[in-house]
Every structure is written in C-alpha cells, then in structure tokens.
Coordinates of C-alpha atoms in Angstrom, one line a residue:
M1 CA -1.2 6.3 23.0
S2 CA 0.9 6.8 19.9
R3 CA -0.3 8.8 16.9
H4 CA -0.6 5.4 15.0
D5 CA -3.3 4.4 17.4
N6 CA -5.4 7.5 16.5
T7 CA -5.5 6.9 12.8
D8 CA -8.9 7.3 11.2
T9 CA -9.4 4.2 9.1
T10 CA -12.7 5.2 7.4
D11 CA -12.6 5.9 3.7
S12 CA -12.7 9.6 4.2
G13 CA -10.1 9.4 6.9
I14 CA -7.7 7.5 4.7
V15 CA -8.2 10.1 1.9
N16 CA -7.7 13.0 4.2
E17 CA -4.6 11.4 5.8
A18 CA -3.0 10.9 2.4
R19 CA -3.6 14.5 1.5
R20 CA -2.3 15.8 4.8
R21 CA 0.8 13.7 4.3
F22 CA 1.1 14.9 0.7
L23 CA 1.0 18.5 1.8
K24 CA 3.8 17.9 4.4
M25 CA 6.0 15.9 2.1
A26 CA 5.5 17.6 -1.3
G27 CA 3.9 21.0 -0.9
G28 CA 0.7 22.1 -2.5
G29 CA -1.5 25.0 -3.5
A30 CA -4.0 26.3 -1.1
A31 CA -6.8 24.4 -2.7
L32 CA -6.5 20.6 -3.2
G33 CA -9.9 19.7 -4.4
T34 CA -10.3 16.4 -6.3
A35 CA -7.9 14.8 -8.7
G36 CA -9.7 16.6 -11.5
A37 CA -7.9 19.8 -10.3
V38 CA -4.5 18.2 -10.4
T39 CA -3.3 20.4 -13.3
N40 CA -4.0 23.5 -11.2
I41 CA -2.0 22.4 -8.2
D42 CA 1.4 23.8 -7.7
V43 CA 2.9 20.9 -5.9
L44 CA 6.2 22.8 -5.7
G45 CA 4.7 25.9 -4.2
A46 CA 4.4 27.1 -0.6
L47 CA 3.4 24.4 1.9
T48 CA -0.1 25.1 3.2
N49 CA -2.9 23.2 4.9
N50 CA -6.1 25.1 5.0
G51 CA -4.1 28.3 4.9
E52 CA -1.7 27.3 7.6
S53 CA 2.0 26.8 6.9
V54 CA 3.4 23.3 7.2
M55 CA 7.1 22.6 7.8
Q56 CA 8.7 20.8 4.9
L57 CA 10.8 17.7 5.7
E58 CA 14.5 17.9 4.8
V59 CA 17.1 15.3 4.2
E60 CA 18.6 16.0 7.6
D61 CA 15.5 14.5 9.1
L62 CA 16.6 11.1 7.8
E63 CA 20.0 11.2 9.5
G64 CA 20.3 8.2 11.8
Q65 CA 17.0 6.7 10.7
L66 CA 18.0 4.7 7.6
P67 CA 19.6 1.2 7.9
I68 CA 22.4 2.5 5.7
E69 CA 24.1 5.8 6.3
D70 CA 24.7 7.4 3.0
Q71 CA 24.1 11.0 1.9
Y72 CA 22.8 10.1 -1.6
L73 CA 20.6 7.4 -0.3
R74 CA 18.9 9.8 2.1
I75 CA 18.3 12.2 -0.7
A76 CA 16.8 9.4 -2.9
V77 CA 14.6 8.2 -0.1
L78 CA 13.3 11.7 0.6
A79 CA 12.6 12.3 -3.1
T80 CA 10.8 8.9 -3.6
A81 CA 8.7 9.6 -0.5
K82 CA 7.5 12.9 -1.9
A83 CA 6.5 11.3 -5.2
A84 CA 4.7 8.4 -3.4
Q85 CA 2.7 10.9 -1.3
L86 CA 1.7 12.7 -4.5
Q87 CA 0.5 9.4 -6.0
Q88 CA -1.4 8.5 -2.8
N89 CA -3.2 11.8 -2.9
Y90 CA -4.7 11.1 -6.3
F91 CA -4.9 7.3 -6.5
G92 CA -8.5 6.2 -7.1
E93 CA -9.7 9.6 -8.1
I94 CA -8.2 9.8 -11.6
G95 CA -11.5 8.6 -13.1
E96 CA -13.4 11.5 -11.5
A97 CA -11.7 14.1 -13.7
K98 CA -14.4 15.9 -15.7
E99 CA -12.4 18.0 -18.2
K100 CA -9.5 15.7 -19.2
D101 CA -9.5 12.0 -20.0
S102 CA -7.7 9.7 -17.6
Q103 CA -4.6 9.2 -19.6
N104 CA -3.9 13.0 -19.8
L105 CA -4.5 13.4 -16.1
L106 CA -2.2 10.5 -15.3
T107 CA 0.5 12.1 -17.5
T108 CA 0.1 15.2 -15.4
V109 CA 0.7 13.2 -12.2
D110 CA 3.7 11.5 -13.7
T111 CA 5.2 14.8 -14.8
K112 CA 4.5 16.6 -11.5
A113 CA 6.1 13.7 -9.6
E114 CA 9.3 13.8 -11.7
T115 CA 9.5 17.5 -11.4
L116 CA 9.2 17.1 -7.6
I117 CA 11.9 14.5 -7.5
R118 CA 14.3 16.6 -9.6
K119 CA 13.7 19.7 -7.5
T120 CA 14.3 17.8 -4.3
I121 CA 17.6 16.3 -5.5
K122 CA 18.9 19.7 -6.8
E123 CA 17.8 21.5 -3.6
E124 CA 19.5 19.0 -1.3
L125 CA 22.7 18.9 -3.3
G126 CA 22.9 22.7 -3.9
D127 CA 26.0 23.8 -5.7
N128 CA 27.4 20.3 -5.5
F129 CA 24.9 19.2 -8.2
K130 CA 26.7 21.1 -10.9
D131 CA 30.1 21.2 -9.3
F132 CA 30.3 17.4 -8.9
G133 CA 28.9 16.5 -12.3
H134 CA 25.4 15.4 -11.4
V135 CA 22.9 14.8 -14.2
F136 CA 19.3 13.4 -14.6
Y137 CA 17.8 10.7 -16.7
G138 CA 14.1 10.5 -16.2
E139 CA 11.1 8.6 -17.6
E140 CA 9.1 11.7 -18.4
Q141 CA 11.7 14.5 -18.9
G142 CA 14.6 12.6 -20.4
G143 CA 18.2 13.5 -19.9
T144 CA 21.5 11.7 -20.2
L145 CA 23.1 8.5 -18.9
E146 CA 26.5 10.1 -19.3
G147 CA 27.9 11.8 -16.2
D148 CA 30.0 11.4 -13.0
F149 CA 26.7 11.0 -11.1
V150 CA 23.6 10.0 -12.9
W151 CA 20.2 10.1 -11.2
I152 CA 17.9 7.5 -13.0
I153 CA 14.3 8.3 -12.2
D154 CA 11.0 6.6 -12.8
P155 CA 8.4 8.8 -11.0
L156 CA 5.7 6.1 -11.4
D157 CA 6.5 2.5 -12.4
G158 CA 3.2 0.7 -13.1
T159 CA 1.3 3.6 -14.8
T160 CA -1.5 1.4 -16.1
N161 CA -2.0 -0.2 -12.7
F162 CA -2.2 3.3 -11.2
A163 CA -4.8 4.5 -13.8
K164 CA -6.9 1.4 -13.4
G165 CA -6.9 1.5 -9.6
I166 CA -4.7 -1.5 -9.1
P167 CA -2.5 -0.9 -6.0
H168 CA 0.7 -2.3 -7.4
F169 CA 3.1 0.5 -8.5
G170 CA 6.1 2.3 -7.1
V171 CA 8.7 5.1 -7.4
N172 CA 12.2 4.2 -8.7
I173 CA 15.4 6.2 -8.2
A174 CA 19.0 4.9 -8.8
L175 CA 22.2 6.7 -8.7
T176 CA 25.3 5.7 -10.6
K177 CA 28.7 6.9 -9.6
N178 CA 31.5 6.8 -12.1
G179 CA 29.6 4.4 -14.3
E180 CA 28.6 2.0 -11.5
L181 CA 25.4 1.7 -9.5
H182 CA 25.9 3.3 -6.1
A183 CA 22.4 3.5 -4.5
G184 CA 18.9 2.4 -5.3
V185 CA 15.5 3.0 -3.9
M186 CA 12.1 1.6 -4.7
Y187 CA 9.2 3.1 -2.8
Y188 CA 6.2 0.8 -2.9
S189 CA 3.7 3.6 -2.9
L190 CA 0.5 2.6 -1.4
R191 CA 2.0 0.2 1.2
D192 CA 4.6 2.8 2.2
E193 CA 7.3 0.1 2.0
V194 CA 10.8 1.3 1.0
Y195 CA 13.4 -0.9 -0.5
V196 CA 17.0 0.5 -0.4
A197 CA 20.5 -0.6 -1.3
V198 CA 24.0 0.9 -1.4
K199 CA 26.8 -0.8 -3.2
G200 CA 28.7 -3.0 -0.7
E201 CA 26.3 -2.1 2.2
G202 CA 23.5 -4.6 1.6
A203 CA 19.8 -4.2 0.9
Y204 CA 17.0 -3.4 3.3
K205 CA 13.3 -2.8 3.6
F206 CA 11.5 -0.6 6.0
R207 CA 8.1 1.0 6.4
S208 CA 7.5 4.7 6.1
D209 CA 4.7 6.6 7.9
G210 CA 4.9 9.7 5.7
Y211 CA 5.8 11.9 8.7
D212 CA 9.3 10.9 9.9
L213 CA 9.7 8.9 6.7
V214 CA 10.8 5.9 8.8
A215 CA 7.9 4.7 10.9
E216 CA 8.5 4.7 14.6
D217 CA 7.4 1.1 15.0
S218 CA 9.2 -0.1 11.9
E219 CA 12.4 -2.2 12.3
P220 CA 14.4 -2.3 9.0
T221 CA 14.7 -5.8 7.6
E222 CA 17.8 -6.9 5.8
L223 CA 16.8 -8.4 2.5
S224 CA 17.9 -11.9 1.4
V225 CA 17.0 -13.9 -1.7
T226 CA 15.6 -17.4 -1.3
D227 CA 17.5 -20.7 -1.3
T228 CA 15.1 -22.4 -3.7
D229 CA 17.1 -24.8 -5.9
T230 CA 14.5 -26.3 -8.2
F231 CA 12.0 -24.7 -10.5
E232 CA 9.3 -27.2 -9.3
E233 CA 9.5 -25.4 -5.9
S234 CA 9.9 -21.9 -7.3
F235 CA 7.6 -18.9 -7.5
N236 CA 8.2 -16.6 -10.5
G237 CA 7.4 -13.2 -11.9
V238 CA 7.3 -12.5 -15.7
G239 CA 6.7 -9.4 -17.6
F240 CA 6.6 -8.0 -21.1
Y241 CA 5.2 -4.6 -22.1
L242 CA 5.4 -4.4 -25.9
K243 CA 3.5 -6.4 -28.4
E244 CA 6.7 -7.3 -30.2
T245 CA 7.8 -9.4 -27.2
A246 CA 5.0 -11.8 -28.1
N247 CA 7.1 -12.8 -31.1
D248 CA 10.0 -13.8 -28.8
F249 CA 9.2 -17.5 -28.9
D250 CA 12.0 -18.5 -26.6
Y251 CA 10.8 -16.2 -23.8
M252 CA 7.1 -17.0 -24.4
G253 CA 7.9 -20.7 -24.3
V254 CA 9.7 -20.3 -21.0
W255 CA 6.7 -18.4 -19.6
R256 CA 4.4 -21.3 -20.5
Y257 CA 6.8 -23.8 -19.0
L258 CA 6.9 -21.8 -15.7
F259 CA 3.1 -21.6 -15.5
A260 CA 2.8 -25.4 -15.8
N261 CA 5.8 -26.6 -13.8
T262 CA 6.3 -24.3 -10.8
Q263 CA 4.5 -23.3 -7.7
G264 CA 3.2 -20.2 -9.5
T265 CA 3.9 -17.5 -12.0
R266 CA 2.6 -13.9 -12.0
L267 CA 2.5 -11.0 -14.4
L268 CA 1.7 -8.1 -12.0
G269 CA 2.2 -5.2 -14.4
A270 CA 5.0 -3.2 -12.5
A271 CA 8.6 -4.3 -13.0
A272 CA 10.1 -2.3 -10.2
P273 CA 8.2 -3.9 -7.2
D274 CA 8.3 -7.2 -9.0
L275 CA 12.1 -7.2 -9.2
A276 CA 12.4 -5.9 -5.7
F277 CA 10.4 -8.9 -4.5
V278 CA 13.3 -11.1 -5.7
G279 CA 15.6 -9.3 -3.2
E280 CA 13.0 -9.7 -0.5
G281 CA 12.6 -13.5 -1.2
V282 CA 9.0 -13.3 -2.4
F283 CA 9.8 -14.3 -6.0
D284 CA 12.6 -16.8 -6.8
T285 CA 13.0 -15.3 -10.3
V286 CA 11.6 -12.4 -12.2
S287 CA 12.2 -11.8 -15.9
V288 CA 11.2 -8.7 -17.9
K289 CA 11.6 -7.8 -21.5
D290 CA 11.8 -4.5 -23.5
L291 CA 11.7 -2.0 -20.7
K292 CA 13.8 1.2 -20.0
P293 CA 16.7 2.0 -17.7
V294 CA 14.4 3.7 -15.3
D295 CA 12.4 0.5 -14.8
V296 CA 15.2 -1.7 -13.6
A297 CA 18.2 0.3 -12.4
P298 CA 17.5 0.4 -8.6
E299 CA 16.4 -3.2 -8.5
V300 CA 19.6 -4.5 -10.1
L301 CA 21.5 -3.2 -7.1
I302 CA 18.8 -4.3 -4.6
V303 CA 18.8 -7.9 -5.9
R304 CA 22.5 -8.1 -6.0
E305 CA 23.0 -6.7 -2.5
A306 CA 20.5 -9.2 -1.3
G307 CA 22.6 -12.1 -2.7
G308 CA 20.9 -12.6 -6.0
K309 CA 22.0 -12.4 -9.6
V310 CA 20.9 -10.1 -12.4
T311 CA 21.9 -10.4 -16.1
D312 CA 20.4 -9.5 -19.4
F313 CA 18.9 -12.3 -21.6
E314 CA 22.4 -12.9 -23.1
G315 CA 24.0 -13.4 -19.7
N316 CA 25.7 -10.0 -19.6
E317 CA 26.2 -8.4 -16.2
D318 CA 27.6 -5.0 -17.1
L319 CA 25.4 -2.0 -16.4
D320 CA 25.1 -0.8 -20.0
S321 CA 23.6 -4.1 -21.0
L322 CA 21.2 -4.2 -18.1
L323 CA 20.0 -0.7 -18.8
E324 CA 18.7 -1.8 -22.1
G325 CA 15.8 -3.0 -20.1
S326 CA 15.6 -6.8 -20.6
V327 CA 16.7 -8.5 -17.4
I328 CA 16.6 -11.8 -15.6
A329 CA 16.8 -11.5 -11.8
T330 CA 17.1 -14.7 -9.7
N331 CA 18.2 -16.0 -6.3
G332 CA 21.4 -17.0 -8.1
T333 CA 20.9 -20.7 -7.6
L334 CA 18.3 -20.8 -10.4
H335 CA 20.1 -18.5 -12.8
E336 CA 21.8 -21.2 -14.9
D337 CA 18.6 -23.3 -15.0
F338 CA 16.7 -20.3 -16.4
F339 CA 19.2 -20.1 -19.2
E340 CA 18.8 -23.8 -19.8
L341 CA 15.1 -23.3 -20.3
L342 CA 15.8 -20.4 -22.7
D343 CA 18.2 -22.6 -24.7
E344 CA 15.7 -25.4 -25.0
S345 CA 12.7 -23.2 -25.6
G346 CA 11.2 -22.0 -28.9
Q347 CA 8.1 -21.9 -30.9
S348 CA 7.4 -25.6 -30.5
W349 CA 7.0 -25.0 -26.7
L350 CA 4.0 -22.9 -27.5
T351 CA 2.2 -25.5 -29.7
R352 CA 3.1 -28.9 -28.1
P353 CA 1.0 -30.3 -25.2
I354 CA 2.6 -29.1 -22.1
E355 CA 2.9 -32.6 -20.7
S356 CA 5.3 -33.4 -23.6
I357 CA 7.8 -30.7 -22.6
Q358 CA 10.3 -32.3 -20.3
I359 CA 13.8 -31.1 -19.5
E360 CA 16.4 -32.2 -17.0
L361 CA 17.8 -29.1 -15.4
G362 CA 21.0 -28.7 -13.6
N363 CA 23.1 -31.2 -15.6

C-alpha cells in the first residue's frame, strides 16, 4: 500500500498533514501552535518536527521529475511549493488570531512567504545570483524590473480569497532573461496543482504531493487552449480589482455582454489561477484590469506556450506593456472578436436592454 493510501482524511488529519508538509518544505520554529502565533514562527529557521530534525528538500530532488528540464524552472517550482505549504498551514485559521486583526495577520503570511521564496532562490543560485545579474521584483518587498535575470514574485495571489476562506489562490513566480519571459510557475495552493512553462518548451500541469514535489501517481499533462470559435459557446473569466475600473465603460459593457451571451462568465477573485485556466482549456478567455506585474507575468508565458494569445487592452504584445497589469488572454481564435466587442462597447451597453445589444462578430 502506498503512502497515499494511508492519508488521514479527517479534519484534524488534514490540518496535521499540512503542517507536517509545511515543516518539511519550508522550515519552522519548534512550536507551531495556531495561526495566531504566525508572527512568532521563524519559517526560515532550523527544520524541526516535535523537536526532531527534518531533512529539507533541495532543488536536486526535482531533477528528472519535471516535464521540462530547466534549472531555473526547478528553482521556481521549489520556491512556490514552499510558499504554498506555508499558506496551507494557516489557511482557515486566520480568523482565530486573538491579538491581531485578520488583515495584519494575513500581511505577515504574505511577507513570510515572499521572504521564503527569495531565500530559496538565492540559496539555490549561490554566487551565481549576484555574478549573473539576478534581481527580485516582489509583491510585498518591491525590487526592480531591470536586470539580466528578473524574478517576478507574488507570494499569494488572491489575498482576499485567502483571508475569507475561499480556496482559490496561488503562488506566482516568473523569470525574465534578457528582457524576455523565460520560465513561469503558478502553484494552485490548496489543490497542489502546479502550472509550469518554459519559453519554447511548452506548458504543463502536474500534481504535487508536498513530499517529492511531483506526486508519484501524477502524470504531467501538456496544456492546450480550447478550439472554441464563437462567444456563444465560450466560457469566460473577468476581473477588476480597483474601483476606478468601474468607470471603464468599454470593459464593463463587454462584461455585461459576456454574461448575457455566452455559456458563462466568472469573477473568481484571483487573476493568476484564472489566467492559467486559459492555458488549461477551462476558460476560453480571461480579461483582467489594473493589476501588477506579479499578478500576470507567469501566466503570459503559460497561455502562450499552450497555444493561446495574450495582449494588453490596446493589442500590444510586448512584455513591458503586459506588465502594466491589464491583459486579455484567449485561446487565440477569439482574440479579434474580443476586440470587436471592446470597439463596439461603451456606456450605452450598460443602460440598454441586453436584448437590444446585437453584434455580428468575425466579419
């Protein structure tokens, strides 16, 4: 019987399992306690489990396991996995904090996760980090987008979902090399599903088990976008995260049109997994407005390597434009149609009866 068959699926078993995985992946102080003690946990300290030492996984453990062999991808997968285990350890317990409000506690989790990611990358690269011109740009700790190698990090995409107990969030890491996207990873935290891509090598998804990183019974799946060719048959994701976006009548009008004239439209609250779903063929299109580079960078590569198309709302495909944070990702076939909708849309689409809004697409 494999270790997977011995998994304790009770509530307490799941919590203990997450914490044990967290200790192995990320390290922790001698006392875990509840999430209320998160600020006292040295997640970068010596690895212990009830006083016993636990061997820390290293990037060499991933050699031969990933569907794409690439040194930087292995490092990014290892770093995202550590951050995901940290999130799993505290998901659902944020509200139990007694001394700090939930937002402050969440901010601590975000910061710890980014610190963990940065430390992992620097340790794995060693002297090469500085010698080869590596730099960081992170959601919580800032940095620069200028460098020979830029690690773009979002330690927790979907922070509100995380705080509210909604299990839709992930960890994002992209690496640019000489100004172009080289590798991207999105770790869908609670489902332990990992989306990866390397430029020119395709995009894949596999399941992690938190021990060997790639689950023994998980066969990596090559990602491919859908072949849907009409909006009537499409399934779409939308997202806006600033109140100013509500004044963008073109986009809001398209959103209303999609709700009324497609198989479905969703606003799930986490751009990273939403966009990765385009590469997987779950969504036919996803459009998001007013985000940050860390929210979209890996998924640009994942969607493109899966055969899709990603531009900004002006149709630009260059990386600088996309890192402004407003992107449209589609299966490629529907991309021009989406822009036709944008061109036709406006404030009137928000006030007219939806039945009166008719447009012939694809002409």
